[in-house]
Every structure is written in structure tokens, then in C-alpha cells.
Short mmCIF file of C-alpha atoms and ligand atoms in Angstrom, two decimals:
data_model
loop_
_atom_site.label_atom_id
_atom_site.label_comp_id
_atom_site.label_asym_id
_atom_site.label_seq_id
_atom_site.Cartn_x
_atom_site.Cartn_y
_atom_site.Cartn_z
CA UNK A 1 -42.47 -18.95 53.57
CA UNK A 2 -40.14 -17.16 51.46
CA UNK A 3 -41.44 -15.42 47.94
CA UNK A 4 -40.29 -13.68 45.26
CA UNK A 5 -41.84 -9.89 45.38
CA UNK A 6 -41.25 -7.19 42.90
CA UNK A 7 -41.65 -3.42 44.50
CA UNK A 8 -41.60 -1.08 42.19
CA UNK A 9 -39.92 2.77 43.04
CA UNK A 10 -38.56 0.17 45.43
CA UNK A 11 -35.00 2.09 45.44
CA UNK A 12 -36.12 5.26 47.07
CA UNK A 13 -38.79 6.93 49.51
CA UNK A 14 -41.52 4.45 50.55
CA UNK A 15 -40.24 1.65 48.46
CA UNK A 16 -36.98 1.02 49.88
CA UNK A 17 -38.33 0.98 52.74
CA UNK A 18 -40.90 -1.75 51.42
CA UNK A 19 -38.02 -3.42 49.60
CA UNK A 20 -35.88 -3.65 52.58
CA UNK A 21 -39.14 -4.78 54.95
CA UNK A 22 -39.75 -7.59 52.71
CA UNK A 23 -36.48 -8.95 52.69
CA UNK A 24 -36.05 -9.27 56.01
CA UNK A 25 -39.73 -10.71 56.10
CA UNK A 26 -37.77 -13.47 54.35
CA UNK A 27 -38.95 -12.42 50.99
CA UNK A 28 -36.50 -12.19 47.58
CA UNK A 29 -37.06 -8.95 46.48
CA UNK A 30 -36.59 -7.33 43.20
CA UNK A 31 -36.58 -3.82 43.02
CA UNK A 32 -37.58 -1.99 39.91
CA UNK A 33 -36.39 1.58 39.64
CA UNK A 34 -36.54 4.38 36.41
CA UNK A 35 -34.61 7.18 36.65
CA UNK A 36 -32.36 7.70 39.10
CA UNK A 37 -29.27 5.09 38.48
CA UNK A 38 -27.00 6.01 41.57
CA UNK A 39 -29.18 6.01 44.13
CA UNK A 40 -29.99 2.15 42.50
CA UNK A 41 -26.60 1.40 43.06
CA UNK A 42 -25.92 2.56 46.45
CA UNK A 43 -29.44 1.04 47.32
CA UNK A 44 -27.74 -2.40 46.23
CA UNK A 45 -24.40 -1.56 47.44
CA UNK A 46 -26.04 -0.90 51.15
CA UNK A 47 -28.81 -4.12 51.17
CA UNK A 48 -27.88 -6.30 48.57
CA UNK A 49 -31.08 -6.88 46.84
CA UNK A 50 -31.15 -6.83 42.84
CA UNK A 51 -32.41 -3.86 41.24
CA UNK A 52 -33.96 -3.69 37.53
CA UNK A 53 -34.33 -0.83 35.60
CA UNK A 54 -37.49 -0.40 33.54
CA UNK A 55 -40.67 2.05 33.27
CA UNK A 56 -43.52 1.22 34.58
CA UNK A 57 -46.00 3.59 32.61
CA UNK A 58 -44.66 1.22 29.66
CA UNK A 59 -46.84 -1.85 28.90
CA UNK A 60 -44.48 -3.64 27.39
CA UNK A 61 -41.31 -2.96 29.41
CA UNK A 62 -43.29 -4.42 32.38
CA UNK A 63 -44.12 -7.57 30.23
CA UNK A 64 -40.28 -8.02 29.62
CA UNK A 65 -39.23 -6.76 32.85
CA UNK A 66 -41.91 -9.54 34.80
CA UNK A 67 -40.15 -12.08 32.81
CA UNK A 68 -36.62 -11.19 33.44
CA UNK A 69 -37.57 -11.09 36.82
CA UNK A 70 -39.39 -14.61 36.82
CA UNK A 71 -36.39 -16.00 34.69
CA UNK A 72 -33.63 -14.48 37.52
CA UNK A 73 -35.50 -14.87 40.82
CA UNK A 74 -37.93 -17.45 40.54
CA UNK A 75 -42.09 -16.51 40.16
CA UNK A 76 -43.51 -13.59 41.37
CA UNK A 77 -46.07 -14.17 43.87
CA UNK A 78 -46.15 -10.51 45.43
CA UNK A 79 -46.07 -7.34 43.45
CA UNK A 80 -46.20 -3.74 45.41
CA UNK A 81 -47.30 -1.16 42.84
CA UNK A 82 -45.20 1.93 45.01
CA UNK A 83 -44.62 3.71 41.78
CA UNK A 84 -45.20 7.35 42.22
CA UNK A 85 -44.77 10.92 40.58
CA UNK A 86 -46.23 14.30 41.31
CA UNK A 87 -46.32 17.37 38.94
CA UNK A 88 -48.25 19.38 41.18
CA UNK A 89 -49.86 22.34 40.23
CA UNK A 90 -53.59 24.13 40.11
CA UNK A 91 -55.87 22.82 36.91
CA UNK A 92 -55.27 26.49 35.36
CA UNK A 93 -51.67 26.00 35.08
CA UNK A 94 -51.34 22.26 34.98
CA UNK A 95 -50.46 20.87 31.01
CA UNK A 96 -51.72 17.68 29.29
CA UNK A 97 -48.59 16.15 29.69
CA UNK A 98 -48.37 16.70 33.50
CA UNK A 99 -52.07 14.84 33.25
CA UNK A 100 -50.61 12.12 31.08
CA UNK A 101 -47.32 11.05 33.02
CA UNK A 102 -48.89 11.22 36.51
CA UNK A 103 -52.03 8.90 35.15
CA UNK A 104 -49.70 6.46 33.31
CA UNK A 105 -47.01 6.04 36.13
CA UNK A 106 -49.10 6.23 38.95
CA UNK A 107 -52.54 4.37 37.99
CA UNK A 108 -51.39 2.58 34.04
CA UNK A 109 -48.61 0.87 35.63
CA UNK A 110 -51.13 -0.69 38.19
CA UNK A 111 -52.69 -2.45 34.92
CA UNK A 112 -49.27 -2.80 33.14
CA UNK A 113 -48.42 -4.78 36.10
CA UNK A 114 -51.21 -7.18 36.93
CA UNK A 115 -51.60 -7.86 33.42
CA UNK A 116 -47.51 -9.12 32.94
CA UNK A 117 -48.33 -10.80 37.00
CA UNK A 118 -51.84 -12.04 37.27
CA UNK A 119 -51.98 -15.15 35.04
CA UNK A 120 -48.81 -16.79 36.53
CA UNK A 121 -50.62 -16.25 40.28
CA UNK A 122 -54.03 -17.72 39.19
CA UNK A 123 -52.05 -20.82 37.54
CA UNK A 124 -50.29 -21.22 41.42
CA UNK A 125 -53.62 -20.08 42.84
CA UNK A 126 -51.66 -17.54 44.90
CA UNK A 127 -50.54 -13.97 44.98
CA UNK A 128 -50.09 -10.85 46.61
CA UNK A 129 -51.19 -7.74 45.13
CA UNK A 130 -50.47 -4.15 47.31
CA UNK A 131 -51.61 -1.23 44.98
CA UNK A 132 -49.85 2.28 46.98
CA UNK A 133 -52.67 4.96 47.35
CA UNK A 134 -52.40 8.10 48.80
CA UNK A 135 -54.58 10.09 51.70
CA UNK A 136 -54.86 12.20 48.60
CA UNK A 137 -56.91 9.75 46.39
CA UNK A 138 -59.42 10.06 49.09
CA UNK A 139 -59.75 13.22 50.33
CA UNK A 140 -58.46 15.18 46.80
CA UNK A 141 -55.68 17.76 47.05
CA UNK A 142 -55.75 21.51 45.93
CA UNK A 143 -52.92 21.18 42.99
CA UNK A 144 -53.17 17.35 42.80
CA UNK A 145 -55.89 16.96 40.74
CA UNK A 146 -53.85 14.48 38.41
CA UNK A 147 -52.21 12.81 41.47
CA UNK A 148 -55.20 12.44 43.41
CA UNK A 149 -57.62 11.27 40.53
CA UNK A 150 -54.97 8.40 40.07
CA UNK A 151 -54.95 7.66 43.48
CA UNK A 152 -58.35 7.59 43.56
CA UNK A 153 -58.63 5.13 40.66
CA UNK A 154 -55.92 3.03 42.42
CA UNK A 155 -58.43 2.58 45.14
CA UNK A 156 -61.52 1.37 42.42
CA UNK A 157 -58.78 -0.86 40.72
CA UNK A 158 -58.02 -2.77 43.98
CA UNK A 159 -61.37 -3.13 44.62
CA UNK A 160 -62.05 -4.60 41.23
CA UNK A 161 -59.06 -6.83 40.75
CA UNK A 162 -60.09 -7.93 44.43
CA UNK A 163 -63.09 -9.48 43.47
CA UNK A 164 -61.47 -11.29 40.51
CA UNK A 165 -58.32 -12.57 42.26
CA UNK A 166 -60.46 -13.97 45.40
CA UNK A 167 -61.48 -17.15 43.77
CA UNK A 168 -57.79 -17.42 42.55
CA UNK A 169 -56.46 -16.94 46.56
CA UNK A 170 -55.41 -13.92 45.15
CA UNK A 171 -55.74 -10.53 47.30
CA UNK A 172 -55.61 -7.42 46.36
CA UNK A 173 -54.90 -4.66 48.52
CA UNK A 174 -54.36 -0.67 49.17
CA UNK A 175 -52.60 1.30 51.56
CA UNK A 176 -53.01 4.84 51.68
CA UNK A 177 -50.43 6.41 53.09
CA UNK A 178 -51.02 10.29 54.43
CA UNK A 179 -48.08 12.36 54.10
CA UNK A 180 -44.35 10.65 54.97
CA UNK A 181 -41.20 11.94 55.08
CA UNK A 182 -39.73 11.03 51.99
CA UNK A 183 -38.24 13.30 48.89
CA UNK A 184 -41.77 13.88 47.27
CA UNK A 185 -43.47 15.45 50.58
CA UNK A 186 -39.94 17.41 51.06
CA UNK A 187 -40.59 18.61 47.53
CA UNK A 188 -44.16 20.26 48.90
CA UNK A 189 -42.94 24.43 49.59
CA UNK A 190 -42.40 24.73 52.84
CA UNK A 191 -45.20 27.18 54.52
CA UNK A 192 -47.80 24.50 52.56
CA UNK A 193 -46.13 21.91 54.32
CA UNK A 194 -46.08 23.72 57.32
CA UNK A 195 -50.08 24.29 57.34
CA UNK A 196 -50.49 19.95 56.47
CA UNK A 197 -48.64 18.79 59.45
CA UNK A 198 -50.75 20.98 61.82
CA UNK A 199 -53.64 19.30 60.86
CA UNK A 200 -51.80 15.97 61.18
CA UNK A 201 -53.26 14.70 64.45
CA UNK A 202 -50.27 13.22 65.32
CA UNK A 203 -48.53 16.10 64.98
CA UNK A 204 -45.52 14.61 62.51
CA UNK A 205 -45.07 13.13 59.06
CA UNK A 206 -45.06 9.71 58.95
CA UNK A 207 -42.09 6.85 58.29
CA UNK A 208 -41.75 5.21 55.11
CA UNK A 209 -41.46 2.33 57.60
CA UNK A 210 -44.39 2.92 58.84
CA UNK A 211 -46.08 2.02 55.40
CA UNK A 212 -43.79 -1.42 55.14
CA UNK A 213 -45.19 -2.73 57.95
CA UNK A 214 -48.56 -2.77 56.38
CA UNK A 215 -47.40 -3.70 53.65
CA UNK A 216 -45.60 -7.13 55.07
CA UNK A 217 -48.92 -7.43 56.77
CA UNK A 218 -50.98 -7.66 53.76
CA UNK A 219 -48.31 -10.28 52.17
CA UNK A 220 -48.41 -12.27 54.83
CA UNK A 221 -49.60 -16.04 54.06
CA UNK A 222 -52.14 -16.04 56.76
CA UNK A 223 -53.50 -12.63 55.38
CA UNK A 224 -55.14 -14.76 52.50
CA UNK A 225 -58.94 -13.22 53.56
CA UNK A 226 -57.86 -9.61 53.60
CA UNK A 227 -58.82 -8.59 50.56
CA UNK A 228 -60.44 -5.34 48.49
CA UNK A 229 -59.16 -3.45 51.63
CA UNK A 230 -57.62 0.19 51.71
CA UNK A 231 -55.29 0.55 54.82
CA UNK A 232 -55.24 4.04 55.43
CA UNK A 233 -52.09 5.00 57.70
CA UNK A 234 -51.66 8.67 57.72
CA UNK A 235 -51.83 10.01 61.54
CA UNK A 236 -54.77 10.61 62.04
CA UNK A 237 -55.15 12.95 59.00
CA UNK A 238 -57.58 11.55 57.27
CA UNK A 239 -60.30 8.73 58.77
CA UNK A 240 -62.14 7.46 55.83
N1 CAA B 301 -57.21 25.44 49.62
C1 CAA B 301 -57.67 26.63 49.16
N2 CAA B 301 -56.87 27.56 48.61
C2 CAA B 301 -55.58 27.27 48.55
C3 CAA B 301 -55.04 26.07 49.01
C4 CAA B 301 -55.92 25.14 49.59
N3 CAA B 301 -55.48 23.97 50.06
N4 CAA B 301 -53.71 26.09 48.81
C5 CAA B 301 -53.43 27.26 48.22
N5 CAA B 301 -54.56 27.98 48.07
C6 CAA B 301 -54.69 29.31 47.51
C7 CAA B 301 -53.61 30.21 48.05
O1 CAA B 301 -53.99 30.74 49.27
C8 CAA B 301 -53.51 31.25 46.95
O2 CAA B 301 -54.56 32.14 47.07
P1 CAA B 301 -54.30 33.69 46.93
O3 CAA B 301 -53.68 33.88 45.58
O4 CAA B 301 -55.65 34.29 47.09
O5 CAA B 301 -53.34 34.03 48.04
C9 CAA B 301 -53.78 30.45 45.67
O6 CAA B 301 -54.46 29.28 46.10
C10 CAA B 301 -52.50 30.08 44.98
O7 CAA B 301 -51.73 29.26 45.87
P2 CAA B 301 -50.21 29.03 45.65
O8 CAA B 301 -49.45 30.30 45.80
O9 CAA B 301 -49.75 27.87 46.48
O10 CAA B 301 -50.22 28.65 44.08
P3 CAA B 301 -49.07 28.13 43.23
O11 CAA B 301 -49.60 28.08 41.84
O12 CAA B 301 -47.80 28.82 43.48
O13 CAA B 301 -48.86 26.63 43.78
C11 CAA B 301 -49.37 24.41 44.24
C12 CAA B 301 -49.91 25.73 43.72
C13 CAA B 301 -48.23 23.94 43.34
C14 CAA B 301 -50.51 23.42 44.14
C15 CAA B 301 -48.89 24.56 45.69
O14 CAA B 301 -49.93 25.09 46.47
C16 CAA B 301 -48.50 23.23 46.29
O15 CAA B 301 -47.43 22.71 46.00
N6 CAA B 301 -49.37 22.65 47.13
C17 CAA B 301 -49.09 21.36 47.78
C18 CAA B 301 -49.72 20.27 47.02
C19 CAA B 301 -49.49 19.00 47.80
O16 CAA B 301 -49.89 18.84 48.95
N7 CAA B 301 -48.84 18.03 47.18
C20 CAA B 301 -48.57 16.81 47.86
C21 CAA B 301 -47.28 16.26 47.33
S1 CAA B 301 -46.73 14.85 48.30
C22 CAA B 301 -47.78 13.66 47.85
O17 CAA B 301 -48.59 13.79 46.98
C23 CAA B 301 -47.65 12.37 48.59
C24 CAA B 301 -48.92 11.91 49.12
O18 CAA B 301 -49.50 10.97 48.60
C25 CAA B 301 -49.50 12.55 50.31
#
């Protein structure tokens, strides 16, 4: 059966791929983006599916957003919270405001989210909630320790909204992915990157397709008692 999702970073990197799994899943998919308007358009231009433009660290542009959404597509039974930003560096040299954004984009927009999605999948009694960790949330990261504490509290959050959506035939979900081969990793200098992969056991950075496919798993109608679950799919990196 066919439902509305909202991805959000769904224009780039892991979402698009997410975006574009879910469609062909046979889901409508809206993709919410922030910054970067011309890779929004070519996304559209290349797979048809709507884009809208709001940020996600902002509680009430995700209220408004939600309901333009709703009010275009249809209700939102499936949200992927794919949102992600680094500002990587060690705690010596790392500012409050590269603290602030990454905790607000990556972990506040979890909450901004549920909060504008959650009451309209109670009232159906069904939704699809697929919070996007990171192998980094679980293991930490020298020079992520903004990143990784938000990942981390992605992972309690899941768990937590979990227990309250279950009743509801709500799940709630995580996937961690390890490192993929998408603009943030390529961002990582290269001799650091260099010295990750060789501990990768698979020996390669992973496909943001790779990460869709759980994610279209978790969705899934007949996934309705996975729930509070991380899905860790990073190679072998990591085995938590
Ligand atoms: N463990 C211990 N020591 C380390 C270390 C590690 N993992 N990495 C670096 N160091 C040491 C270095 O050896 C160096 O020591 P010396 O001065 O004695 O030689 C010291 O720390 C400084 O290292 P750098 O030169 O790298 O320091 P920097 O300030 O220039 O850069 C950094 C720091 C920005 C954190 C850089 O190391 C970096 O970019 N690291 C990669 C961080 C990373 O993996 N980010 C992931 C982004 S992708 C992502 O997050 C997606 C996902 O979910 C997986």
C-alpha cells in the first residue's frame, strides 16, 4: 500500500537515495531540503518527486512545513529523519555554535518532527518513524564529539518514542549507517579517510542505497513488530 513519506536531506547523499527507494516502493514522497536549491531542482528535474524547502532545526518551520505537506500530498504516515551536518573538529578547537547547529539539525529536528507527525499517526493508529544514526553515535568519533553525542541521543530517542508509539501501531526505528560514500564522508581529509576504510571489514564505503533498503524495510506494512530497533549497516565496522 502506497503512503505519503516525508525524508528529510532527502535531495542529496543518503536521502535521495531514501527518497528515490521509497518511491519506487510505491510510496509518495516529499522531500524536504535547506540549503542547497539547485541540486533540489535537478533532484526533481531527474525523479519527479516534490521537494519543500524548510529547516529542520526550526520547530516551527516543521509544524508549517508537516502541514503543507499533509495539505499537498495527503497524511504523512512515514517520516525518515536523514537530516545531517558535521562541523568536525577536536573539543579544543570546536565553538558553541558548531555544538549548537549539529545538536539542533541532527537530534532537535528528530523532536521538531515527531511532534508536527505523531498525533496525526496515533489518530490513524499507524506510522512509520526511521530516525538516521550513525556508526558514530555508537562507537564516538575523535573530532565528532557534537556529531556523535547527537547520534547517540538519536539512538535513546528511538528507543523512547518506540515504546510510546507501540500501542499506537506506531514503530520507531534507527539505522546506523557506518561510513557511505556520499559528500559528507568525501568531506573527511583524505589520509583519515584512508586509515577508516582499512578497518572497514569489507574493505569499501558503503552505498547510500545500501541504507534505503533498510530503510523500505522498516516502512514496510508487515514490519509493524519491528520496533525500538537500531539497524546497524556499516561493513562490518562496527558490531554493536
Ligand atoms: N585517535 C587518536 N588520535 C588521533 C585520531 C584518532 N582517531 N585522529 C587524529 N589523532 C591525532 C593525530 O594523530 C594528531 O596527533 P599529533 O598532533 O600527535 O600528530 C592529532 O590528533 C591532531 O589530528 P589532526 O591533525 O587530524 O587534527 P586536526 O585538528 O587537523 O583535525 C579533525 C581534527 C577535524 C577531527 C580531523 O582529524 C578529522 O576530520 N577527522 C575525521 C573525523 C570523522 O571521521 N568525521 C566523520 C565525518 S562523516 C560522518 O560523520 C558520517 C557518519 O555518520 C559516519
Amino acid at each position: 500500500m502506497g503512503r505519503v513519506a516525508v525524508v528529510t536531506g532527502g535531495t542529496r547523499g543518503i536521502g535521495r537515495a531514501i527518497s528515490v527507494a521509497l518511491t519506487e516502493a510505491g510510496h509518495t514522497v516529499a522531500a524536504v531540503y535547506h540549503g542547497n536549491d539547485a541540486a533540489a531542482a535537478a533532484f526533481t528535474a531527474e525523479t519527479g518527486i516534490a521537494t519543500y524547502k524548510w529547516d529542520v532545526a526550526d520547530y516551527e518551520a516543521c509544524q508549517a512545513g508537516m502541514a503543507k505537506v499533509a495539505a499537498d500530498l495527503g497524511p504523512v504516515d512515514i517520516v525518515v529523519n536523514n537530516a545531517g551536518i558535521t562541523r568536525d573538529g577536536t573539543l579544543m578547537k570546536m565553538s558553541h555554535d558548531d555544538w549548537d547547529r549539529v545538536i539542533a539539525t541532527n537530534l532537535g529536528s528528530c523532536f521538531n518532527m515527531a511532534k508536527a507527525a505523531f498525533p496525526g499517526m496515533v489518530e490513524r493508529k499507524f506510522g512509520r518513524i526511521v530516525n538516521i544514526g550513525s556508526i558514530n553515535g555508537q562507537a564516538g568519533q575523535y573530532g565528532q564529539v557534537n556529531y556523535a553525542a547527537a547520534k547517540s541521543g538519536i539512538h535513546g530517542f528511538t528507543k523512547a518514542l518506540a515504546q510510546e508509539g507501540a500501542r499506537h501501531g506506531i514503530t520507531v526505528n534507527a539505522i546506523a549507517p557506518g561510513y557511505i560514500d556520499t559528500d559528507m564522508v568525501a568531506a573527511v581529509p583524505p589520509p583519515v579517510l584512508e586509515k577508516i576504510i582499512a578497518k572497514i571489514p569489507a574493505g569499501r564505503l558503503g552505498k547510500a542505497e545500501e541504507i534505503a533498503r533498510g530503510v523500505v524495510f522498516l516502512v514496510a506494512e508487515d514490519a509493524g513488530f519491528v520496533t525500538g530497533a537500531t539497524m546497524s549497516i556499516n561493513g562490518g565496522q562496527h558490531m554493536y
